[in-house]
């Protein structure tokens, strides 16, 4: 029997990751380098938002205190958000946004595929929908990594910068802390550390095609899973929670 | 957009009478004109102007609503708004493609927008200040757009008419969504009702301006009506919109900000005050509250995206050269 509180916290991690990245991608709307990319980034943001909604709704049911998706999405304190740091990092230029999406989507592709075998029926159902979506997210971002890596000297230089910025946030995705271990052992979750070799192989394949390489990382940043964030999350929440905090308790 | 799309259009044309007569015969017989068909230069130019200004309106229109994506009050509302703004980008894309069938490139059209040579609908030079504005934009702005676009579904130019049919379906969904946002507010707290009332106060008149100048002032209308690019006059569409919308405002319990609004039994329609045409022309000519911000945002996106577009082009060229080299080697 899985501990309800643990399952709840596990679902929040997954939900927060999708929600915060969706929020970041939503910032691009109307400002992308081409109209096609405006549509593509909004499309990915919508997929992630849909996943977040399913995860929060289920988390609320598991918790059993009557909290719905919105109460979980909007009405927690900053250190109660347990997303990985990579998703809260600012959009930067297009190369930064693509690099973040690429690292993250390759990871989520492996994770959702693993969650297809979860012992939890609802998680399996959410994963079954998500695998189709994330497949596109990987293709979209990988194609851009190659295009930008091989495109012009400037685009290559921007990709090198972006890889350097985001590489240090990739280690956290694979961390097996007590909760991740408990969920993996219960068959609900996935052994994240075991996904890492495949993630590295896939990422390196694409980077090789792009004429780029993964920078050497001395120290992987961490903290998101325990609510210790970068300086950026507070600003994200200030916007995200604005309406719910300004007009508390109303129906929209 | 729409009726305003004709602002700056030049329908003058140089073909001989026999050509124009044959063309007019096809128009009068309700035949659709397709991209490779012979057409007067004035017809082509007018359509390029109208379709591209319509496309620009969709693209600039993403900005006021996009400004609320990160602040939407619930996840459901956020998803609907993201999807709506994405639809608008999609409409821009079909419309640019429709314009391209007339022998102009998207790059040229974008340049016209960024240099200010082309216009977009004046409505997007007004700000979206509160969440209620998102509801009012859906209800009134998309509502006014539909009134115009339904008429354009029968436009004589095939690609434009077909794009309009598809766009209208999505727009009516957006309008219902907007109305539903306001309905929720109007059934909510006093603060929420106030937000809704303030939104209609701000957006009512700019929405009526979307239909363009009075028929008597609409210089390019006659030729466009004759060519069936445009099928109803600005004033008749505006009247139709007012007649359809006032009862909807009543149902919401909102007051339309016009002291002279009154049902006229004889004409079976509403009488209403005249638009502040000084404001209309001022905003069209660039001095609305958001004109500069909107253009600045579009120019910034274009400028900051330049290196991405160059990289994509350079990559495509390298790929093509490599494929060509491989083909030569194989032979």
Coordinates of C-alpha atoms in Angstrom, one line a residue:
Chain A
X1 CA 0.0 0.0 0.0
X2 CA 1.5 3.3 -1.0
X3 CA 1.6 6.1 1.6
X4 CA -1.0 8.7 0.5
X5 CA 1.1 11.6 1.6
X6 CA 4.1 10.3 -0.4
X7 CA 2.0 9.8 -3.5
X8 CA 0.6 13.3 -3.1
X9 CA 4.1 14.8 -2.9
X10 CA 5.3 12.8 -5.8
X11 CA 2.3 14.0 -7.9
X12 CA 3.1 17.6 -6.9
X13 CA 6.7 17.3 -8.2
X14 CA 5.4 16.1 -11.5
X15 CA 2.7 18.7 -11.6
X16 CA 4.9 21.6 -10.6
X17 CA 7.5 20.7 -13.2
X18 CA 4.9 20.8 -16.0
X19 CA 3.1 23.9 -14.7
X20 CA 6.2 26.1 -14.2
X21 CA 7.7 25.2 -17.6
X22 CA 4.3 25.9 -19.2
X23 CA 4.3 29.2 -17.5
X24 CA 7.8 30.0 -18.9
X25 CA 6.8 29.0 -22.4
X26 CA 3.6 31.1 -22.1
X27 CA 5.8 34.2 -21.7
X28 CA 7.0 33.7 -25.4
X29 CA 3.5 34.1 -26.8
X30 CA 3.6 36.8 -29.4
X31 CA 7.3 37.3 -29.1
X32 CA 8.9 34.3 -30.9
X33 CA 11.4 34.5 -33.7
X34 CA 8.8 33.3 -36.3
X35 CA 5.1 32.9 -36.3
X36 CA 5.5 29.1 -36.6
X37 CA 7.5 29.1 -33.4
X38 CA 4.9 31.2 -31.7
X39 CA 2.5 28.4 -32.5
X40 CA 4.9 25.6 -31.6
X41 CA 5.9 27.1 -28.2
X42 CA 2.2 27.8 -27.3
X43 CA 1.4 24.3 -28.3
X44 CA 4.0 22.8 -26.0
X45 CA 2.9 25.1 -23.2
X46 CA -0.6 23.8 -23.7
X47 CA 0.4 20.2 -23.6
X48 CA 2.4 20.8 -20.3
X49 CA -0.5 22.7 -18.8
X50 CA -2.9 19.9 -19.6
X51 CA -0.5 17.4 -18.0
X52 CA -0.2 19.6 -14.9
X53 CA -4.0 19.9 -14.6
X54 CA -4.4 16.1 -14.6
X55 CA -1.6 15.7 -12.1
X56 CA -2.9 18.4 -9.7
X57 CA -6.5 17.1 -9.9
X58 CA -5.3 13.6 -9.1
X59 CA -3.0 14.9 -6.3
X60 CA -6.1 16.7 -4.8
X61 CA -8.1 13.5 -4.8
X62 CA -5.2 11.5 -3.2
X63 CA -4.8 14.1 -0.5
X64 CA -8.6 14.0 0.2
X65 CA -8.8 17.5 1.7
X66 CA -11.0 18.9 -1.1
X67 CA -8.2 20.9 -2.8
X68 CA -8.7 21.2 -6.5
X69 CA -6.3 21.8 -9.3
X70 CA -6.4 25.6 -8.8
X71 CA -5.8 25.5 -5.1
X72 CA -2.8 23.4 -5.7
X73 CA -1.5 25.3 -8.7
X74 CA -2.0 28.8 -7.3
X75 CA -2.3 28.8 -3.5
X76 CA 0.9 27.5 -2.0
X77 CA 3.9 29.3 -0.6
X78 CA 7.1 29.4 -2.7
X79 CA 8.9 26.8 -0.7
X80 CA 6.0 24.4 -1.1
X81 CA 6.6 24.2 -4.8
X82 CA 8.8 21.2 -5.6
X83 CA 9.7 21.6 -9.3
X84 CA 13.2 21.0 -10.5
X85 CA 15.2 24.2 -10.8
X86 CA 15.7 23.8 -14.6
X87 CA 12.1 24.6 -15.4
X88 CA 12.1 27.9 -13.5
X89 CA 15.2 29.3 -15.2
X90 CA 14.4 32.3 -17.4
X91 CA 13.7 31.9 -21.1
X92 CA 16.8 33.9 -22.1
X93 CA 17.2 33.9 -25.9
X94 CA 15.7 31.3 -28.2
X95 CA 18.8 29.1 -27.9
X96 CA 18.3 29.0 -24.1
X97 CA 14.6 28.2 -24.3
X98 CA 15.4 25.4 -26.8
X99 CA 18.2 24.0 -24.8
X100 CA 16.1 23.9 -21.6
X101 CA 13.3 22.3 -23.5
X102 CA 15.6 19.7 -25.1
X103 CA 17.2 18.6 -21.9
X104 CA 13.9 18.5 -20.1
X105 CA 11.9 16.8 -22.9
X106 CA 14.4 14.0 -23.4
X107 CA 14.2 13.4 -19.7
X108 CA 10.4 13.5 -19.6
X109 CA 10.2 11.2 -22.6
X110 CA 12.1 8.5 -20.7
X111 CA 10.1 9.2 -17.5
X112 CA 6.6 9.1 -19.1
X113 CA 7.6 5.9 -20.9
X114 CA 8.6 4.4 -17.6
X115 CA 5.4 5.6 -16.0
X116 CA 3.4 3.7 -18.5
X117 CA 4.2 0.7 -16.3
X118 CA 3.4 2.4 -13.0
X119 CA 1.4 0.4 -10.5
X120 CA -0.9 3.4 -10.3
X121 CA -3.7 3.3 -12.8
X122 CA -4.3 7.1 -13.0
X123 CA -0.6 7.8 -13.5
X124 CA -0.5 5.2 -16.3
X125 CA -3.4 6.9 -18.0
X126 CA -1.8 10.4 -17.7
X127 CA 1.5 8.9 -19.0
X128 CA -0.3 7.3 -22.0
X129 CA -1.5 10.7 -23.1
X130 CA 1.8 12.5 -22.3
X131 CA 4.1 10.1 -24.2
X132 CA 2.5 11.2 -27.5
X133 CA 2.9 14.8 -26.6
X134 CA 6.5 14.6 -25.3
X135 CA 7.5 12.8 -28.5
X136 CA 6.8 16.0 -30.4
X137 CA 8.5 18.1 -27.8
X138 CA 11.7 16.1 -28.2
X139 CA 11.6 16.3 -32.0
X140 CA 10.9 20.0 -32.0
X141 CA 13.7 20.9 -29.6
X142 CA 16.2 18.4 -31.0
X143 CA 15.7 19.7 -34.6
X144 CA 16.3 23.2 -33.4
X145 CA 19.4 22.2 -31.4
X146 CA 20.8 20.8 -34.7
X147 CA 19.7 23.7 -36.8
X148 CA 21.2 26.3 -34.3
X149 CA 24.4 24.2 -33.7
X150 CA 25.1 24.0 -37.4
X151 CA 23.4 27.2 -38.6
X152 CA 25.7 30.3 -38.3
X153 CA 28.7 31.2 -36.1
X154 CA 26.3 33.3 -34.0
X155 CA 23.7 30.6 -33.5
X156 CA 26.4 28.1 -32.6
X157 CA 27.9 30.5 -30.0
X158 CA 24.5 31.1 -28.5
X159 CA 23.9 27.3 -28.2
X160 CA 27.3 26.9 -26.5
X161 CA 26.3 29.6 -23.9
X162 CA 22.9 27.9 -23.4
X163 CA 24.4 24.5 -22.9
X164 CA 26.7 26.0 -20.4
X165 CA 23.9 27.6 -18.5
X166 CA 21.5 24.6 -18.3
X167 CA 23.9 21.6 -18.0
X168 CA 24.3 22.3 -14.3
X169 CA 20.6 21.9 -13.7
X170 CA 20.3 18.5 -15.4
X171 CA 21.7 16.4 -12.5
X172 CA 18.7 17.2 -10.2
X173 CA 16.3 15.5 -12.6
X174 CA 17.9 12.1 -11.8
X175 CA 18.2 12.5 -8.1
X176 CA 16.9 9.6 -6.0
X177 CA 16.0 11.1 -2.7
X178 CA 13.9 9.3 -0.1
X179 CA 10.6 10.1 -1.8
X180 CA 11.8 9.1 -5.3
X181 CA 13.2 5.9 -3.9
X182 CA 10.0 5.1 -2.0
X183 CA 7.9 5.6 -5.1
X184 CA 10.2 3.6 -7.3
X185 CA 10.2 0.7 -4.8
X186 CA 6.4 0.8 -4.6
X187 CA 6.3 0.5 -8.4
X188 CA 4.5 3.8 -8.7
X189 CA 7.5 5.8 -9.9
X190 CA 10.6 5.0 -11.9
X191 CA 14.2 4.6 -10.9
X192 CA 15.4 8.0 -12.1
X193 CA 19.1 7.3 -11.8
X194 CA 18.7 4.4 -14.1
X195 CA 17.4 6.7 -16.8
X196 CA 20.5 8.7 -16.9
X197 CA 22.7 6.7 -19.2
X198 CA 20.0 6.6 -21.8
X199 CA 19.4 10.4 -21.4
X200 CA 23.1 11.0 -21.8
X201 CA 23.3 8.9 -24.9
X202 CA 20.3 10.5 -26.5
X203 CA 21.5 14.0 -25.7
X204 CA 25.0 13.3 -26.9
X205 CA 23.7 11.9 -30.2
X206 CA 21.8 15.0 -31.0
X207 CA 24.7 17.3 -29.8
X208 CA 27.1 15.4 -32.0
X209 CA 24.8 15.9 -35.0
X210 CA 24.7 19.6 -34.0
X211 CA 28.5 19.8 -33.8
X212 CA 28.2 20.7 -30.1
X213 CA 29.2 19.0 -26.9
X214 CA 28.0 18.7 -23.4
X215 CA 30.1 21.1 -21.2
X216 CA 32.0 19.7 -18.3
X217 CA 30.1 20.2 -15.1
X218 CA 31.9 20.5 -11.7
X219 CA 28.8 20.7 -9.6
X220 CA 25.1 19.9 -10.3
X221 CA 22.8 22.4 -8.7
X222 CA 19.9 21.1 -6.7
X223 CA 17.2 22.1 -4.2
X224 CA 13.9 22.4 -6.1
X225 CA 12.6 19.0 -4.8
X226 CA 12.9 20.2 -1.2
X227 CA 11.5 23.7 -2.0
X228 CA 14.9 25.5 -2.1
X229 CA 14.6 27.5 -5.3
X230 CA 16.6 29.9 -7.4
X231 CA 15.7 33.6 -7.2
X232 CA 13.4 33.3 -10.2
X233 CA 10.6 31.3 -8.8
X234 CA 9.3 34.1 -6.6
X235 CA 8.8 36.3 -9.6
X236 CA 7.1 33.5 -11.5
X237 CA 4.7 33.0 -8.6
X238 CA 4.0 36.8 -8.3
X239 CA 2.5 36.7 -11.8
X240 CA 1.0 33.2 -11.6
X241 CA -0.8 33.9 -8.3
X242 CA -1.7 37.5 -8.9
X243 CA -5.4 37.1 -9.5
X244 CA -5.9 34.4 -6.8
X245 CA -4.0 36.5 -4.2
X246 CA -5.6 39.8 -5.2
X247 CA -9.2 38.6 -5.3
X248 CA -9.2 35.7 -2.8
X249 CA -11.9 33.1 -2.8
X250 CA -13.7 34.1 -6.0
X251 CA -14.9 32.0 -8.9
X252 CA -13.5 32.8 -12.3
Chain B
X1 CA -9.0 44.6 -39.6
X2 CA -11.9 43.6 -41.7
X3 CA -13.6 46.9 -42.7
X4 CA -10.6 48.8 -41.5
X5 CA -8.5 46.4 -43.7
X6 CA -9.4 48.6 -46.6
X7 CA -7.7 51.7 -45.1
X8 CA -5.0 52.8 -47.5
X9 CA -6.2 50.5 -50.2
X10 CA -5.8 51.7 -53.8
X11 CA -8.3 50.1 -56.2
X12 CA -7.3 52.2 -59.2
X13 CA -6.6 50.0 -62.2
X14 CA -5.3 50.2 -65.8
X15 CA -6.8 47.3 -67.8
X16 CA -8.9 47.9 -70.9
X17 CA -12.6 47.9 -70.8
X18 CA -13.1 44.5 -72.3
X19 CA -10.9 42.9 -69.7
X20 CA -12.7 44.6 -66.8
X21 CA -16.0 43.8 -68.3
X22 CA -15.2 40.1 -68.6
X23 CA -13.9 40.1 -65.0
X24 CA -17.0 41.8 -63.7
X25 CA -19.1 39.2 -65.5
X26 CA -17.4 36.5 -63.5
X27 CA -17.9 38.5 -60.3
X28 CA -21.5 39.1 -61.0
X29 CA -22.0 35.4 -61.7
X30 CA -20.7 34.7 -58.2
X31 CA -17.7 32.8 -59.6
X32 CA -14.8 32.6 -57.2
X33 CA -11.6 34.2 -58.5
X34 CA -8.6 31.9 -58.0
X35 CA -4.9 32.8 -57.7
X36 CA -4.0 32.0 -61.4
X37 CA -7.1 33.6 -62.9
X38 CA -6.7 36.9 -64.7
X39 CA -7.6 39.8 -62.4
X40 CA -7.3 43.6 -62.5
X41 CA -4.2 45.0 -60.8
X42 CA -6.5 47.1 -58.6
X43 CA -8.3 44.0 -57.4
X44 CA -5.1 42.3 -56.6
X45 CA -3.7 45.3 -54.8
X46 CA -6.8 45.9 -52.8
X47 CA -6.9 42.3 -51.7
X48 CA -3.3 42.2 -50.7
X49 CA -3.9 45.3 -48.6
X50 CA -7.0 44.0 -47.0
X51 CA -5.8 40.4 -46.4
X52 CA -2.4 41.5 -45.1
X53 CA -3.9 44.1 -42.8
X54 CA -6.2 41.4 -41.5
X55 CA -3.2 39.1 -41.0
X56 CA -1.3 41.9 -39.2
X57 CA -4.3 42.4 -36.9
X58 CA -4.3 38.8 -35.9
X59 CA -0.6 39.0 -35.1
X60 CA -0.7 42.3 -33.2
X61 CA -3.9 41.1 -31.6
X62 CA -1.9 38.3 -29.9
X63 CA -0.2 41.0 -27.7
X64 CA -3.0 42.4 -25.5
X65 CA -4.3 38.9 -24.7
X66 CA -0.9 37.3 -24.5
X67 CA -0.2 39.8 -21.8
X68 CA -2.7 37.9 -19.6
X69 CA -1.5 34.3 -20.2
X70 CA 0.9 34.3 -17.3
X71 CA -1.8 35.9 -15.0
X72 CA -4.9 33.9 -15.9
X73 CA -6.9 33.3 -12.7
X74 CA -7.4 29.5 -13.1
X75 CA -5.7 26.7 -15.1
X76 CA -8.8 26.1 -17.2
X77 CA -9.0 29.8 -18.1
X78 CA -5.2 29.8 -18.8
X79 CA -5.5 26.8 -21.2
X80 CA -8.5 28.4 -23.0
X81 CA -6.6 31.7 -23.4
X82 CA -3.4 30.0 -24.6
X83 CA -5.4 28.1 -27.1
X84 CA -7.2 31.3 -28.2
X85 CA -4.0 33.2 -28.7
X86 CA -2.5 30.3 -30.6
X87 CA -5.6 30.2 -32.8
X88 CA -4.9 33.9 -33.6
X89 CA -1.4 33.1 -34.7
X90 CA -2.8 30.3 -36.8
X91 CA -5.2 32.8 -38.4
X92 CA -2.3 35.1 -39.2
X93 CA -0.6 32.2 -40.8
X94 CA -3.5 31.2 -43.1
X95 CA -4.1 34.9 -44.0
X96 CA -0.4 35.5 -44.9
X97 CA -0.6 32.4 -47.0
X98 CA -3.8 33.7 -48.7
X99 CA -2.0 36.9 -49.4
X100 CA 1.0 35.1 -50.8
X101 CA -1.2 33.5 -53.5
X102 CA -1.5 37.1 -54.9
X103 CA 2.3 37.2 -55.5
X104 CA 3.7 38.9 -52.4
X105 CA 5.9 37.4 -49.8
X106 CA 5.4 37.2 -46.1
X107 CA 8.7 39.0 -45.6
X108 CA 7.5 41.9 -47.6
X109 CA 4.2 42.1 -45.7
X110 CA 6.0 41.9 -42.4
X111 CA 8.2 44.7 -43.4
X112 CA 5.2 46.8 -44.3
X113 CA 3.8 46.2 -40.8
X114 CA 7.1 47.0 -39.1
X115 CA 7.8 50.2 -41.0
X116 CA 4.2 51.3 -40.4
X117 CA 3.3 51.3 -44.2
X118 CA 0.6 48.8 -43.4
X119 CA -2.0 49.1 -40.6
X120 CA -3.7 46.7 -38.3
X121 CA -7.0 47.0 -36.5
X122 CA -7.2 50.1 -34.3
X123 CA -8.8 48.0 -31.5
X124 CA -5.4 46.5 -30.6
X125 CA -4.1 49.9 -29.7
X126 CA -6.2 49.8 -26.6
X127 CA -4.9 48.1 -23.5
X128 CA -6.1 44.9 -21.8
X129 CA -6.0 46.1 -18.2
X130 CA -7.9 43.5 -16.2
X131 CA -9.0 39.9 -16.5
X132 CA -12.5 41.2 -17.3
X133 CA -11.0 42.8 -20.4
X134 CA -10.1 39.3 -21.6
X135 CA -13.8 38.5 -21.4
X136 CA -14.8 41.7 -23.1
X137 CA -12.3 41.3 -25.9
X138 CA -13.7 37.8 -26.6
X139 CA -17.3 38.9 -26.5
X140 CA -17.1 42.3 -28.2
X141 CA -13.9 42.3 -30.3
X142 CA -14.3 38.8 -31.5
X143 CA -18.0 39.4 -31.9
X144 CA -17.4 42.5 -34.1
X145 CA -14.8 40.5 -36.0
X146 CA -17.2 37.7 -36.7
X147 CA -19.9 40.1 -37.9
X148 CA -17.3 41.3 -40.5
X149 CA -15.9 38.0 -41.3
X150 CA -19.1 36.2 -41.9
X151 CA -19.6 38.7 -44.6
X152 CA -16.1 38.0 -46.0
X153 CA -16.8 34.2 -46.2
X154 CA -18.6 35.2 -49.5
X155 CA -15.8 37.3 -50.7
X156 CA -15.1 36.9 -54.4
X157 CA -11.5 35.9 -53.9
X158 CA -11.4 32.1 -53.3
X159 CA -8.4 31.7 -50.9
X160 CA -9.6 34.6 -48.7
X161 CA -13.2 33.3 -48.6
X162 CA -12.1 29.8 -47.7
X163 CA -9.7 31.1 -45.0
X164 CA -12.6 33.2 -43.5
X165 CA -14.9 30.2 -43.3
X166 CA -12.4 28.3 -41.2
X167 CA -11.5 31.4 -39.1
X168 CA -15.2 32.1 -38.4
X169 CA -15.7 28.7 -36.8
X170 CA -12.9 29.4 -34.3
X171 CA -13.9 33.0 -33.7
X172 CA -17.4 32.1 -32.7
X173 CA -15.9 29.7 -30.1
X174 CA -13.7 32.5 -28.8
X175 CA -16.7 34.8 -28.6
X176 CA -18.7 32.3 -26.5
X177 CA -15.6 31.9 -24.2
X178 CA -15.4 35.6 -23.7
X179 CA -19.1 35.9 -22.9
X180 CA -18.8 33.1 -20.5
X181 CA -15.9 34.8 -18.7
X182 CA -18.1 37.9 -18.2
X183 CA -21.1 35.8 -17.2
X184 CA -19.1 34.3 -14.5
X185 CA -17.9 37.7 -13.3
X186 CA -21.5 39.1 -13.4
X187 CA -22.7 36.3 -11.2
X188 CA -19.8 36.8 -8.9
X189 CA -18.9 39.4 -6.2
X190 CA -19.5 43.1 -6.4
X191 CA -15.8 43.6 -7.3
X192 CA -16.1 41.2 -10.2
X193 CA -19.2 42.9 -11.5
X194 CA -17.4 46.2 -11.3
X195 CA -14.5 44.7 -13.3
X196 CA -17.0 43.6 -15.9
X197 CA -18.7 47.0 -16.1
X198 CA -15.4 48.8 -16.4
X199 CA -14.3 46.5 -19.2
X200 CA -17.4 47.2 -21.3
X201 CA -17.0 50.9 -20.6
X202 CA -13.5 50.8 -22.1
X203 CA -14.1 48.4 -24.9
X204 CA -17.6 49.2 -26.3
X205 CA -16.6 52.2 -28.4
X206 CA -13.4 50.9 -29.7
X207 CA -15.3 47.7 -30.7
X208 CA -17.8 49.8 -32.7
X209 CA -14.9 51.5 -34.4
X210 CA -13.7 48.2 -35.8
X211 CA -16.4 48.5 -38.5
X212 CA -14.5 51.4 -40.0
X213 CA -15.6 54.9 -41.0
X214 CA -19.2 55.8 -41.9
X215 CA -20.2 54.7 -45.4
X216 CA -20.1 58.3 -46.6
X217 CA -16.4 58.5 -45.5
X218 CA -15.3 55.1 -46.6
X219 CA -13.4 56.0 -49.7
X220 CA -12.5 52.6 -51.0
X221 CA -15.8 50.9 -50.3
X222 CA -17.6 51.4 -53.6
X223 CA -15.1 49.7 -55.8
X224 CA -14.6 46.9 -53.2
X225 CA -18.4 46.3 -53.1
X226 CA -18.5 46.2 -56.9
X227 CA -15.8 43.6 -57.0
X228 CA -17.5 41.7 -54.1
X229 CA -14.4 41.9 -52.0
X230 CA -16.7 43.5 -49.5
X231 CA -20.4 42.7 -49.4
X232 CA -22.0 44.8 -46.7
X233 CA -21.4 48.4 -45.8
X234 CA -19.6 49.4 -42.6
X235 CA -22.7 51.1 -41.1
X236 CA -25.0 48.2 -41.8
X237 CA -22.6 45.7 -40.2
X238 CA -22.1 48.1 -37.2
X239 CA -25.9 48.4 -36.8
X240 CA -26.3 44.6 -36.9
X241 CA -23.6 44.2 -34.3
X242 CA -25.3 46.7 -31.9
X243 CA -28.6 45.1 -32.4
X244 CA -27.2 41.7 -31.6
X245 CA -25.0 42.8 -28.7
X246 CA -27.2 45.1 -26.6
X247 CA -29.6 42.3 -25.5
X248 CA -26.5 40.3 -24.5
X249 CA -25.3 43.1 -22.3
X250 CA -28.8 43.3 -20.8
X251 CA -28.6 39.6 -19.9
X252 CA -25.3 40.2 -18.2
X253 CA -26.7 43.1 -16.3
X254 CA -24.1 45.4 -17.7
X255 CA -24.8 49.0 -18.9
X256 CA -23.8 49.9 -22.4
X257 CA -21.8 53.2 -22.0
X258 CA -24.1 55.3 -24.3
X259 CA -26.7 57.6 -22.9
X260 CA -28.4 57.8 -26.3
X261 CA -28.8 54.1 -26.8
X262 CA -32.5 53.5 -27.4
X263 CA -34.7 51.0 -29.2
X264 CA -36.3 52.4 -32.3
X265 CA -39.5 50.5 -33.0
X266 CA -39.9 51.9 -36.5
X267 CA -36.5 50.8 -37.8
X268 CA -36.5 47.7 -35.5
X269 CA -33.0 48.5 -34.4
X270 CA -31.2 50.6 -31.8
X271 CA -30.4 54.3 -32.2
X272 CA -27.0 55.1 -30.7
X273 CA -24.6 58.0 -30.4
X274 CA -22.1 58.8 -33.1
X275 CA -18.6 57.5 -32.6
X276 CA -15.9 59.9 -31.6
X277 CA -14.3 60.0 -35.0
X278 CA -11.4 62.2 -33.9
X279 CA -10.4 59.5 -31.5
X280 CA -10.8 56.9 -34.3
X281 CA -8.5 58.7 -36.8
X282 CA -6.1 59.6 -34.1
X283 CA -5.7 55.9 -33.1
X284 CA -5.5 54.7 -36.7
X285 CA -2.8 57.3 -37.4
X286 CA -0.7 56.1 -34.5
X287 CA -1.6 58.1 -31.4
X288 CA -3.6 55.5 -29.4
X289 CA -2.4 54.6 -26.0
X290 CA -0.7 51.4 -27.1
X291 CA 0.3 52.0 -30.7
X292 CA 4.0 52.6 -29.9
X293 CA 4.1 49.7 -27.4
X294 CA 2.6 47.3 -30.0
X295 CA 5.0 48.3 -32.7
X296 CA 7.9 48.2 -30.3
X297 CA 7.0 44.7 -29.3
X298 CA 6.7 43.5 -32.9
X299 CA 9.9 45.1 -33.9
X300 CA 11.7 43.7 -30.9
X301 CA 10.5 40.2 -31.6
X302 CA 11.5 40.5 -35.3
X303 CA 15.0 42.0 -34.4
X304 CA 15.8 39.5 -31.7
X305 CA 14.6 36.6 -33.8
X306 CA 16.7 37.6 -36.8
X307 CA 19.7 35.4 -35.8
X308 CA 17.3 32.4 -35.5
X309 CA 15.8 32.9 -38.9
X310 CA 19.3 33.4 -40.4
X311 CA 20.5 30.2 -38.7
X312 CA 17.6 28.2 -40.0
X313 CA 18.2 29.5 -43.5
X314 CA 21.9 28.8 -43.4
X315 CA 21.2 25.3 -42.1
X316 CA 18.7 24.6 -44.8
X317 CA 21.2 25.7 -47.4
X318 CA 23.9 23.5 -46.0
X319 CA 21.6 20.5 -46.0
X320 CA 20.5 21.2 -49.6
X321 CA 24.2 21.5 -50.7
X322 CA 25.1 18.3 -48.9
X323 CA 22.2 16.5 -50.5
X324 CA 23.2 17.8 -53.9
X325 CA 26.8 16.7 -53.4
X326 CA 25.7 13.2 -52.3
X327 CA 23.5 13.0 -55.5
X328 CA 26.4 14.1 -57.7
X329 CA 28.8 11.6 -56.0
X330 CA 26.2 8.8 -56.6
X331 CA 25.9 9.5 -60.3

